[in-house]
PDB file of C-alpha atoms in Angstrom:
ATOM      1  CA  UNK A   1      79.552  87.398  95.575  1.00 54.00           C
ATOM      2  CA  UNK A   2      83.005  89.331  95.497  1.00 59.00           C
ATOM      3  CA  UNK A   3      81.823  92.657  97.245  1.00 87.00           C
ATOM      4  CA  UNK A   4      83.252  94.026  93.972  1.00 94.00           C
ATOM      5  CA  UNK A   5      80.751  95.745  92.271  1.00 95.00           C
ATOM      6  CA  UNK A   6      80.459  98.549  89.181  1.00 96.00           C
ATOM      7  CA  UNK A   7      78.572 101.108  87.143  1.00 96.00           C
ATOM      8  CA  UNK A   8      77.081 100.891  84.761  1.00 96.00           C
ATOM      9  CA  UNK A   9      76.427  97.705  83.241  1.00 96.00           C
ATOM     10  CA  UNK A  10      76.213  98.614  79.369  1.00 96.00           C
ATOM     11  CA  UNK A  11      77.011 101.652  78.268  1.00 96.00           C
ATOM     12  CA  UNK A  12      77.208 102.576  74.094  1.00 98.00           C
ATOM     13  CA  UNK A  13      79.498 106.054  72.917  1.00 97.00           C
ATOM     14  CA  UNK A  14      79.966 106.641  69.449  1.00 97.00           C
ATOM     15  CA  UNK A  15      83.456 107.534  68.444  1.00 97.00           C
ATOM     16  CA  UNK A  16      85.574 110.876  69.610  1.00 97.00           C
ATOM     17  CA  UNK A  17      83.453 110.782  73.156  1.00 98.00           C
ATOM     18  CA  UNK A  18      85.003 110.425  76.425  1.00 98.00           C
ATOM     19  CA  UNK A  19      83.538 107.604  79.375  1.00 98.00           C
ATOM     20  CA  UNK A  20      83.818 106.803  82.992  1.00 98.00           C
ATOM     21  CA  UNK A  21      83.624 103.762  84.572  1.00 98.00           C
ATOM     22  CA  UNK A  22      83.297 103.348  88.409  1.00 98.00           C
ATOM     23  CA  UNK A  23      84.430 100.278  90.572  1.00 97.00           C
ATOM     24  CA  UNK A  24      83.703 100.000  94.365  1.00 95.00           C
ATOM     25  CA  UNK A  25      86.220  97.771  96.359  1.00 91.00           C
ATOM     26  CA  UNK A  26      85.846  95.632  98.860  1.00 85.00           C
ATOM     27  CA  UNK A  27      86.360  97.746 101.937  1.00 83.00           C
ATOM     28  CA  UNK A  28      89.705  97.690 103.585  1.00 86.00           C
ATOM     29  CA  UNK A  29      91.061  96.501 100.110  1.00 88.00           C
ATOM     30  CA  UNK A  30      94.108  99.512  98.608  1.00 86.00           C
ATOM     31  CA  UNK A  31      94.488  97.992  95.581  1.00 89.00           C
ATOM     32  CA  UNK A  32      92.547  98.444  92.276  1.00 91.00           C
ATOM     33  CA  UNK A  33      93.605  96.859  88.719  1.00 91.00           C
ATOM     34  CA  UNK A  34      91.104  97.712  85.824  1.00 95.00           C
ATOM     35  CA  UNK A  35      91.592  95.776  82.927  1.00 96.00           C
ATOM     36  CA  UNK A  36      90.271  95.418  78.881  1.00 97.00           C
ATOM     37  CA  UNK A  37      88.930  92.135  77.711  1.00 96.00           C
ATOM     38  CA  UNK A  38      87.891  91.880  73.950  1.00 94.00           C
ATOM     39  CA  UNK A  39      85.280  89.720  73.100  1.00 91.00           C
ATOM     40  CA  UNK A  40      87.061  86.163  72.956  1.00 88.00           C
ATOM     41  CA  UNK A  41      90.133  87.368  74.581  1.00 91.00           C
ATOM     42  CA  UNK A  42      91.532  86.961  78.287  1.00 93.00           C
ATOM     43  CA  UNK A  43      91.520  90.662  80.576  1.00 95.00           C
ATOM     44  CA  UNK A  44      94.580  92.944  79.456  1.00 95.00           C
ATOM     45  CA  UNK A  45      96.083  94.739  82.445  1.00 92.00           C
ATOM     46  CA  UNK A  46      95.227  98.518  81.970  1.00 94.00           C
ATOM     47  CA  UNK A  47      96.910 100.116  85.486  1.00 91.00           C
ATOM     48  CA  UNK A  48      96.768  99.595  89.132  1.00 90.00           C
ATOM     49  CA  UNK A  49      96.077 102.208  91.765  1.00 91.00           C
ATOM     50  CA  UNK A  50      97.572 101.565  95.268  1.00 87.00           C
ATOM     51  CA  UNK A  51      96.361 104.048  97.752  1.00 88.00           C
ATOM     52  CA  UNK A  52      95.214 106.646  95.660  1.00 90.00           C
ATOM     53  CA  UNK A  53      98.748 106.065  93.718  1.00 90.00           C
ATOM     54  CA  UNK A  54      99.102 104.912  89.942  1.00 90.00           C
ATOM     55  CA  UNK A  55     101.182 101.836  90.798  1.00 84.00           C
ATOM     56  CA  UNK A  56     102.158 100.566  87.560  1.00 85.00           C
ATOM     57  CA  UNK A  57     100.753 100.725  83.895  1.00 89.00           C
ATOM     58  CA  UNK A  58     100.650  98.131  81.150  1.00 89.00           C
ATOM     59  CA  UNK A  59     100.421  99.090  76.992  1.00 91.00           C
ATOM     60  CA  UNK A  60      97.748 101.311  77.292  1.00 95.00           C
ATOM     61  CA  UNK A  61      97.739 105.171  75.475  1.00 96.00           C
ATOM     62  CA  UNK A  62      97.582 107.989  78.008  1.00 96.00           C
ATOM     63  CA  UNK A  63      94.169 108.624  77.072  1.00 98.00           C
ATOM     64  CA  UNK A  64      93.361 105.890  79.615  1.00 98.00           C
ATOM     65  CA  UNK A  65      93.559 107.270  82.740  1.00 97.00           C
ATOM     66  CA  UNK A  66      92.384 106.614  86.460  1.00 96.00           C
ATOM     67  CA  UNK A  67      91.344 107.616  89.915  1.00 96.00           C
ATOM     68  CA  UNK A  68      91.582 105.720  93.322  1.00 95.00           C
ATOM     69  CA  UNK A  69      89.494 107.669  96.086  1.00 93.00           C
ATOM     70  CA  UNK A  70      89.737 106.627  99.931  1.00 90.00           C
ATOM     71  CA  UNK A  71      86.185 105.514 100.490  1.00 88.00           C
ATOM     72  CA  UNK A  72      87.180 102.674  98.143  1.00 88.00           C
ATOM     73  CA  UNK A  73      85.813 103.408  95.142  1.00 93.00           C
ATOM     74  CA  UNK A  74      87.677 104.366  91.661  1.00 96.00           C
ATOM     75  CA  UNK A  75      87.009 105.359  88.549  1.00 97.00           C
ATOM     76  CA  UNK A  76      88.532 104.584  84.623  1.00 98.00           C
ATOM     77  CA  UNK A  77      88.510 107.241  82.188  1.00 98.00           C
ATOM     78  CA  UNK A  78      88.561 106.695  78.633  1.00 98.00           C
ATOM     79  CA  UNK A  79      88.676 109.696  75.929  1.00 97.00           C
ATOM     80  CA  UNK A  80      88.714 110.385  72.393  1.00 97.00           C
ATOM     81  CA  UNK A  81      86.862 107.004  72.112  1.00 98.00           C
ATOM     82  CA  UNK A  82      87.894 104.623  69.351  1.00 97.00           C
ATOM     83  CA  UNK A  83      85.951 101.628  67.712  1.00 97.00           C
ATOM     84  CA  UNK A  84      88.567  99.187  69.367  1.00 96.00           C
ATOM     85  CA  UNK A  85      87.544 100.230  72.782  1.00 98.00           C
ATOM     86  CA  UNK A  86      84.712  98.386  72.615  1.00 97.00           C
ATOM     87  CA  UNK A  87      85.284  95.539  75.467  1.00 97.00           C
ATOM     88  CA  UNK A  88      84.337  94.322  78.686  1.00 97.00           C
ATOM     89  CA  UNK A  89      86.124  96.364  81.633  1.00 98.00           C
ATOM     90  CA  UNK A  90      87.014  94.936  84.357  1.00 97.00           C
ATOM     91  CA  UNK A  91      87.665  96.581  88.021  1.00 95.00           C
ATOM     92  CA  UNK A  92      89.481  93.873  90.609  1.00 92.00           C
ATOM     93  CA  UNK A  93      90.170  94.785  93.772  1.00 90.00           C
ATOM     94  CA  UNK A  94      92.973  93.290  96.427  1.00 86.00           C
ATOM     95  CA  UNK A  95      94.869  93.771  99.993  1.00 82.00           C
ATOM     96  CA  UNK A  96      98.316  93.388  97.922  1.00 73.00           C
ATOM     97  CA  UNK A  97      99.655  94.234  94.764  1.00 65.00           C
ATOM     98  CA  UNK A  98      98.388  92.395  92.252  1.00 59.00           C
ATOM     99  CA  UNK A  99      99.710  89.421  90.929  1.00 59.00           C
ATOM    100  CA  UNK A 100     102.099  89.327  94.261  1.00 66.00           C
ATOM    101  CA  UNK A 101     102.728  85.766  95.816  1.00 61.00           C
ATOM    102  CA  UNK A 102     100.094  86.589  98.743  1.00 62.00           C
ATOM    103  CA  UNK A 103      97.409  88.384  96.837  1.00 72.00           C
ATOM    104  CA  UNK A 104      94.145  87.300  95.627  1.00 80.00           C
ATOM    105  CA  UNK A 105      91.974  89.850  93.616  1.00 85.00           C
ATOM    106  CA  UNK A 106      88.315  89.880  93.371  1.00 89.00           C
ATOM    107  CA  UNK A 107      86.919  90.565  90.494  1.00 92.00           C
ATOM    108  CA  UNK A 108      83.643  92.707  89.761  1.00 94.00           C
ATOM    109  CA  UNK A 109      81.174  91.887  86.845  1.00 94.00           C
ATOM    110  CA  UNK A 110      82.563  94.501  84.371  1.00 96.00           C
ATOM    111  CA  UNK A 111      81.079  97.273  82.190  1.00 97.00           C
ATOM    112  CA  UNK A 112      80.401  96.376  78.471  1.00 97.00           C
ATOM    113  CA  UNK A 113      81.050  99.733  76.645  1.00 98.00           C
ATOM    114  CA  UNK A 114      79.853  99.272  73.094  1.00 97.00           C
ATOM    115  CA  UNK A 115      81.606 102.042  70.577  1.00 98.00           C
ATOM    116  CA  UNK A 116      79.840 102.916  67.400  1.00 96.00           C
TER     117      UNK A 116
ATOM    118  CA  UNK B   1     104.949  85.210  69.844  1.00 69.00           C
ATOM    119  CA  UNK B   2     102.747  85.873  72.724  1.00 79.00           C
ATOM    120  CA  UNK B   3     103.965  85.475  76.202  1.00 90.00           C
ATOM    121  CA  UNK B   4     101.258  83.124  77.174  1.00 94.00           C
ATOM    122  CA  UNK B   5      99.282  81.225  74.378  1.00 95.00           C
ATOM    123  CA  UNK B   6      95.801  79.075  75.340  1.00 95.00           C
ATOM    124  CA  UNK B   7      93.767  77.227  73.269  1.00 87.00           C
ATOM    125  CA  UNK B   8      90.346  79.250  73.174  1.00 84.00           C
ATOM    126  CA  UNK B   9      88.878  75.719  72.439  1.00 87.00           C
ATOM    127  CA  UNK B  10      85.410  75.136  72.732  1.00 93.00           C
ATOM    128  CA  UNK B  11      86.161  71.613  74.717  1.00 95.00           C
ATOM    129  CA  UNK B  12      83.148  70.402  74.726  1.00 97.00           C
ATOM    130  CA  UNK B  13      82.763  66.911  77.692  1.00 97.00           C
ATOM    131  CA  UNK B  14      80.068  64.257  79.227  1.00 97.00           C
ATOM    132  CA  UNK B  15      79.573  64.935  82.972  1.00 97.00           C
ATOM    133  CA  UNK B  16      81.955  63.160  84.678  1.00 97.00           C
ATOM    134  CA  UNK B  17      84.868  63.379  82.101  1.00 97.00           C
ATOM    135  CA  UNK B  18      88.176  64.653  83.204  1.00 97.00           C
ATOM    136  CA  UNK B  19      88.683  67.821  81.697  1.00 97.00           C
ATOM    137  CA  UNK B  20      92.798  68.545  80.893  1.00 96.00           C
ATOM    138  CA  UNK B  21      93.228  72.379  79.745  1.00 97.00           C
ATOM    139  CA  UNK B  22      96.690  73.519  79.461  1.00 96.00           C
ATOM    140  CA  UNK B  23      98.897  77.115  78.758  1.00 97.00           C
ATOM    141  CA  UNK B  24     101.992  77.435  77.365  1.00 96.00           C
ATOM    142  CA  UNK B  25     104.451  80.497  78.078  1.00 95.00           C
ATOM    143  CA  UNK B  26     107.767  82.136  76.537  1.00 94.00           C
ATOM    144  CA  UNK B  27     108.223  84.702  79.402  1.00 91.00           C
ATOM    145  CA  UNK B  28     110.879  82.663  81.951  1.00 90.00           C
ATOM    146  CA  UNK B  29     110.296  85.168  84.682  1.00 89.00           C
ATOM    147  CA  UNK B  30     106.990  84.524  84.952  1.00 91.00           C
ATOM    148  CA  UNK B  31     106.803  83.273  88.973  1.00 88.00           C
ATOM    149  CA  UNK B  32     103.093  82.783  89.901  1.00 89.00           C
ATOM    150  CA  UNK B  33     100.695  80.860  88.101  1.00 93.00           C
ATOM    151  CA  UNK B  34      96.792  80.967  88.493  1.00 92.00           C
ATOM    152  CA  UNK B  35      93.605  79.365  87.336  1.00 95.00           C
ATOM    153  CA  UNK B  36      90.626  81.575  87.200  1.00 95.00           C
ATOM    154  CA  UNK B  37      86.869  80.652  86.291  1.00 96.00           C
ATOM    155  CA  UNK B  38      84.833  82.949  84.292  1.00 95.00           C
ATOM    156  CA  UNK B  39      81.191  82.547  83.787  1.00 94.00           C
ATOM    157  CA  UNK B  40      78.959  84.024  81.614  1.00 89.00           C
ATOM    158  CA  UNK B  41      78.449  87.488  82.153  1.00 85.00           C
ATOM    159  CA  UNK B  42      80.603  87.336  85.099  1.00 89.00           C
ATOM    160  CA  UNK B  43      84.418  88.571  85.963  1.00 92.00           C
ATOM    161  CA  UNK B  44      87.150  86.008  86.850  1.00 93.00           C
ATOM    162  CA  UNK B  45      86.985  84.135  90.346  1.00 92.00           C
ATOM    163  CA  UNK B  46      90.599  82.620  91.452  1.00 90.00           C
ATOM    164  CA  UNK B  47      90.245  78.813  91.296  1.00 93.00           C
ATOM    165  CA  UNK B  48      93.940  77.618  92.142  1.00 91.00           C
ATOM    166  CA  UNK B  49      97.094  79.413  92.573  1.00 88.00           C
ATOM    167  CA  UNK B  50     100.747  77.857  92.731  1.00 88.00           C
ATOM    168  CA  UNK B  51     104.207  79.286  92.285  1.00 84.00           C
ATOM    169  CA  UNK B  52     106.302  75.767  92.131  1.00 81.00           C
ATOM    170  CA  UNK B  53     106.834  73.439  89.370  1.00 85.00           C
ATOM    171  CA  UNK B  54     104.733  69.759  90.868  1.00 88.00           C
ATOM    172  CA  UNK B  55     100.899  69.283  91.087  1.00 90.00           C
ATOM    173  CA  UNK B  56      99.148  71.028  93.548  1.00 92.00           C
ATOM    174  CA  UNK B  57      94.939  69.352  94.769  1.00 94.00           C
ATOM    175  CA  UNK B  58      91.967  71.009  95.847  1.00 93.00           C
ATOM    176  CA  UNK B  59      89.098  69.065  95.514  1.00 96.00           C
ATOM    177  CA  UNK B  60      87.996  68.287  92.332  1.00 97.00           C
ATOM    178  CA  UNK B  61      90.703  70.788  90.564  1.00 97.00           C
ATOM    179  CA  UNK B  62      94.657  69.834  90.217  1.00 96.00           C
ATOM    180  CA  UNK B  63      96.940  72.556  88.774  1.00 95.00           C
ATOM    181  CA  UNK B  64      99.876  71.179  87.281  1.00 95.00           C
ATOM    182  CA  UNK B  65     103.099  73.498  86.816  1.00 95.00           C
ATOM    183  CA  UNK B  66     106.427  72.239  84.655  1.00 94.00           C
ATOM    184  CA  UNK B  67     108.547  75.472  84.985  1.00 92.00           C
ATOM    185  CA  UNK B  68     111.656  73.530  82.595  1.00 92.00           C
ATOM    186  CA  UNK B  69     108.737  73.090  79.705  1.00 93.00           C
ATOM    187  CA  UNK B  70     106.757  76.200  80.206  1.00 94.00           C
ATOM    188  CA  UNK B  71     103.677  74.671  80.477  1.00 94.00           C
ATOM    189  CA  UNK B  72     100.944  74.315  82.674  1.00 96.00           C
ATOM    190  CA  UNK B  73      97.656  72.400  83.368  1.00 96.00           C
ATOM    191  CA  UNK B  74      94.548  72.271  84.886  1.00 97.00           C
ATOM    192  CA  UNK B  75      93.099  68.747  85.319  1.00 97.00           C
ATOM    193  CA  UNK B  76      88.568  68.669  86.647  1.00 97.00           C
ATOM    194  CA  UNK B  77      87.693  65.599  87.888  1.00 97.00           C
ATOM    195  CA  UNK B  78      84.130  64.117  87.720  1.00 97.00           C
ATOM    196  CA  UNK B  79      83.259  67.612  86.107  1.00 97.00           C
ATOM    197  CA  UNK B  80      79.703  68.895  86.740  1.00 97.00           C
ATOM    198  CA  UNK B  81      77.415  70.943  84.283  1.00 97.00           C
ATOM    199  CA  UNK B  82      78.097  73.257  86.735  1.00 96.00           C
ATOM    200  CA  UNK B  83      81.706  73.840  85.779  1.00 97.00           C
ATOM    201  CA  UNK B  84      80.533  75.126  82.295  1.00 97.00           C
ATOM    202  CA  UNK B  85      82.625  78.628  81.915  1.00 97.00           C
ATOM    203  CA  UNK B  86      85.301  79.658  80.452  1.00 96.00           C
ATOM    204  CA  UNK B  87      88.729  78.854  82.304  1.00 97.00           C
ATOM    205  CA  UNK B  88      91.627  81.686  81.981  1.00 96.00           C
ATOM    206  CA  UNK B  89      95.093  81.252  82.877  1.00 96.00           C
ATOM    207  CA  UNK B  90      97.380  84.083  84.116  1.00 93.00           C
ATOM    208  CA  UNK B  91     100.740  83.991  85.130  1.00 91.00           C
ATOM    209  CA  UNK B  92     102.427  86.836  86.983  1.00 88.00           C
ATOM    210  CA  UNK B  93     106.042  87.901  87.054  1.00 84.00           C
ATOM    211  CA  UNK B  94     108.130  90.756  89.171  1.00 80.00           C
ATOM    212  CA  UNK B  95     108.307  93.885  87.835  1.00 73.00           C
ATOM    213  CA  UNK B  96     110.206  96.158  89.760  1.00 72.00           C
ATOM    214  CA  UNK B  97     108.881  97.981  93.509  1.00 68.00           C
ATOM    215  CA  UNK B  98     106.061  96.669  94.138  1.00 66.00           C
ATOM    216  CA  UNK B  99     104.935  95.551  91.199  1.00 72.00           C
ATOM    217  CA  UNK B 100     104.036  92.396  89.415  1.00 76.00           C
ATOM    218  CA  UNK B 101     103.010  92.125  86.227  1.00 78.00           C
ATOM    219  CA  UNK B 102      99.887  89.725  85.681  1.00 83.00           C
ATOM    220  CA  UNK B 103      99.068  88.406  82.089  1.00 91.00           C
ATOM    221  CA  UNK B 104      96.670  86.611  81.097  1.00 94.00           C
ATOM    222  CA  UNK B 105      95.714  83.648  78.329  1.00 96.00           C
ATOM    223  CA  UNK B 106      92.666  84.252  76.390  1.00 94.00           C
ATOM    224  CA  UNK B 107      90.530  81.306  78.220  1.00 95.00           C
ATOM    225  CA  UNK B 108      89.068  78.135  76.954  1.00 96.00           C
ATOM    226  CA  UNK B 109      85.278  77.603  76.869  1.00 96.00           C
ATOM    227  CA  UNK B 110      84.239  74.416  78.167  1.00 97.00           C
ATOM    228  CA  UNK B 111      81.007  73.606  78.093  1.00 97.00           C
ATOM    229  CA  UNK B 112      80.029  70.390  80.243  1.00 97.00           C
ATOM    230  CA  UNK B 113      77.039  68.207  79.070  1.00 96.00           C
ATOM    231  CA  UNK B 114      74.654  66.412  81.802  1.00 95.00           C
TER     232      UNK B 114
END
């Protein structure tokens, strides 16, 4: 077990609605990454928060958005919902930035959000 | 063409086959290379982690890294049913500050028969 772990499970919006999607970090870990993984696909970096601090973005529309709060937990906001939204998300958590040469992120067991 | 292209497979092996699953990439800055392990209804769990070009051991897993072709490999020895999952690759590259910027391939399913 990663210590990683997030709410809810499944979740189904129909188009137009907004979502949020909460990660809790391993404690004493600053850094969150969410990412988007399509069915058959590998996890598409959304952003990363470092201390409560967007800490870079990848090709995601602003209507993604975040939150980083100090008790280790964060959240991933999604509106004006769209049928390719549908996905797995993904929170991972780390000491370091992610991707860096000494960092290792943990993954949690994602939220399936079904769009109809 | 995509930075870092996988074969989504499925591979599908006898126990104790060696299991060879490889990743091409295009982007040369790319600095850090990873294996991660993703079972079903799971998220990712690192599995090796290298930033040089050479082989690099941990038990039953070798990661293999050739930085002049752009292509890397991850070799299973005596694989178990228990290695059944879907294997991604992700390589990560500097992106300014702090940052690094960590893509992924789309994973190969293996599926290992006992």
């Amino acid at each position: 077990e990663t210590g990683v772990t997030q709410s809810p499970t499944h979740l189904i919006k129909t188009r137009g609605q907004q979502v949020t999607l909460r990660c809790s970090s391993q404690s004493g870990h600053n850094t969150v990454s969410w990412y988007q993984q399509a069915l058959g696909q590998g996890p598409q970096f959304i952003f990363q928060y470092y201390r409560e601090e967007e800490n870079g973005r990848g090709n995601f529309p602003p209507r993604f958005s975040g939150l980083q709060f100090p008790n280790y937990s964060s959240e991933l906001n999604v509106n004006a919902l769209e049928l390719d939204d549908s996905a797995l998300y993904l929170c991972a958590s780390s000491l370091g930035v992610s991707g860096g040469p000494t960092d290792t992120q943990y993954f949690g067991p994602g939220t399936r959000l079904t769009v109809l | 063409q995509k930075e870092v292209e996988q074969d989504p497979g499925p591979l599908s092996v006898p126990e104790g086959a060696i299991v060879s699953l490889n990743c091409t990439y295009s982007n040369s800055a790319f600095q850090y290379f990873m294996w991660y392990r993703q079972y079903s209804r799971k998220g990712p769990e690192l599995l090796m982690y290298t930033y040089s070009s050479g082989n690099k051991e941990d038990g039953r897993f070798t990661a293999q890294v050739d930085k002049s072709s752009k292509y890397i490999s991850l070799f299973i020895r005596d694989s178990q049913p228990s290695d059944s999952a879907t294997y991604l690759c992700a390589m990560s590259a500097y992106s300014g500050g702090s940052n690094y910027k960590l893509t992924f391939g789309k994973g190969t399913l293996l599926t290992v028969n006992p």
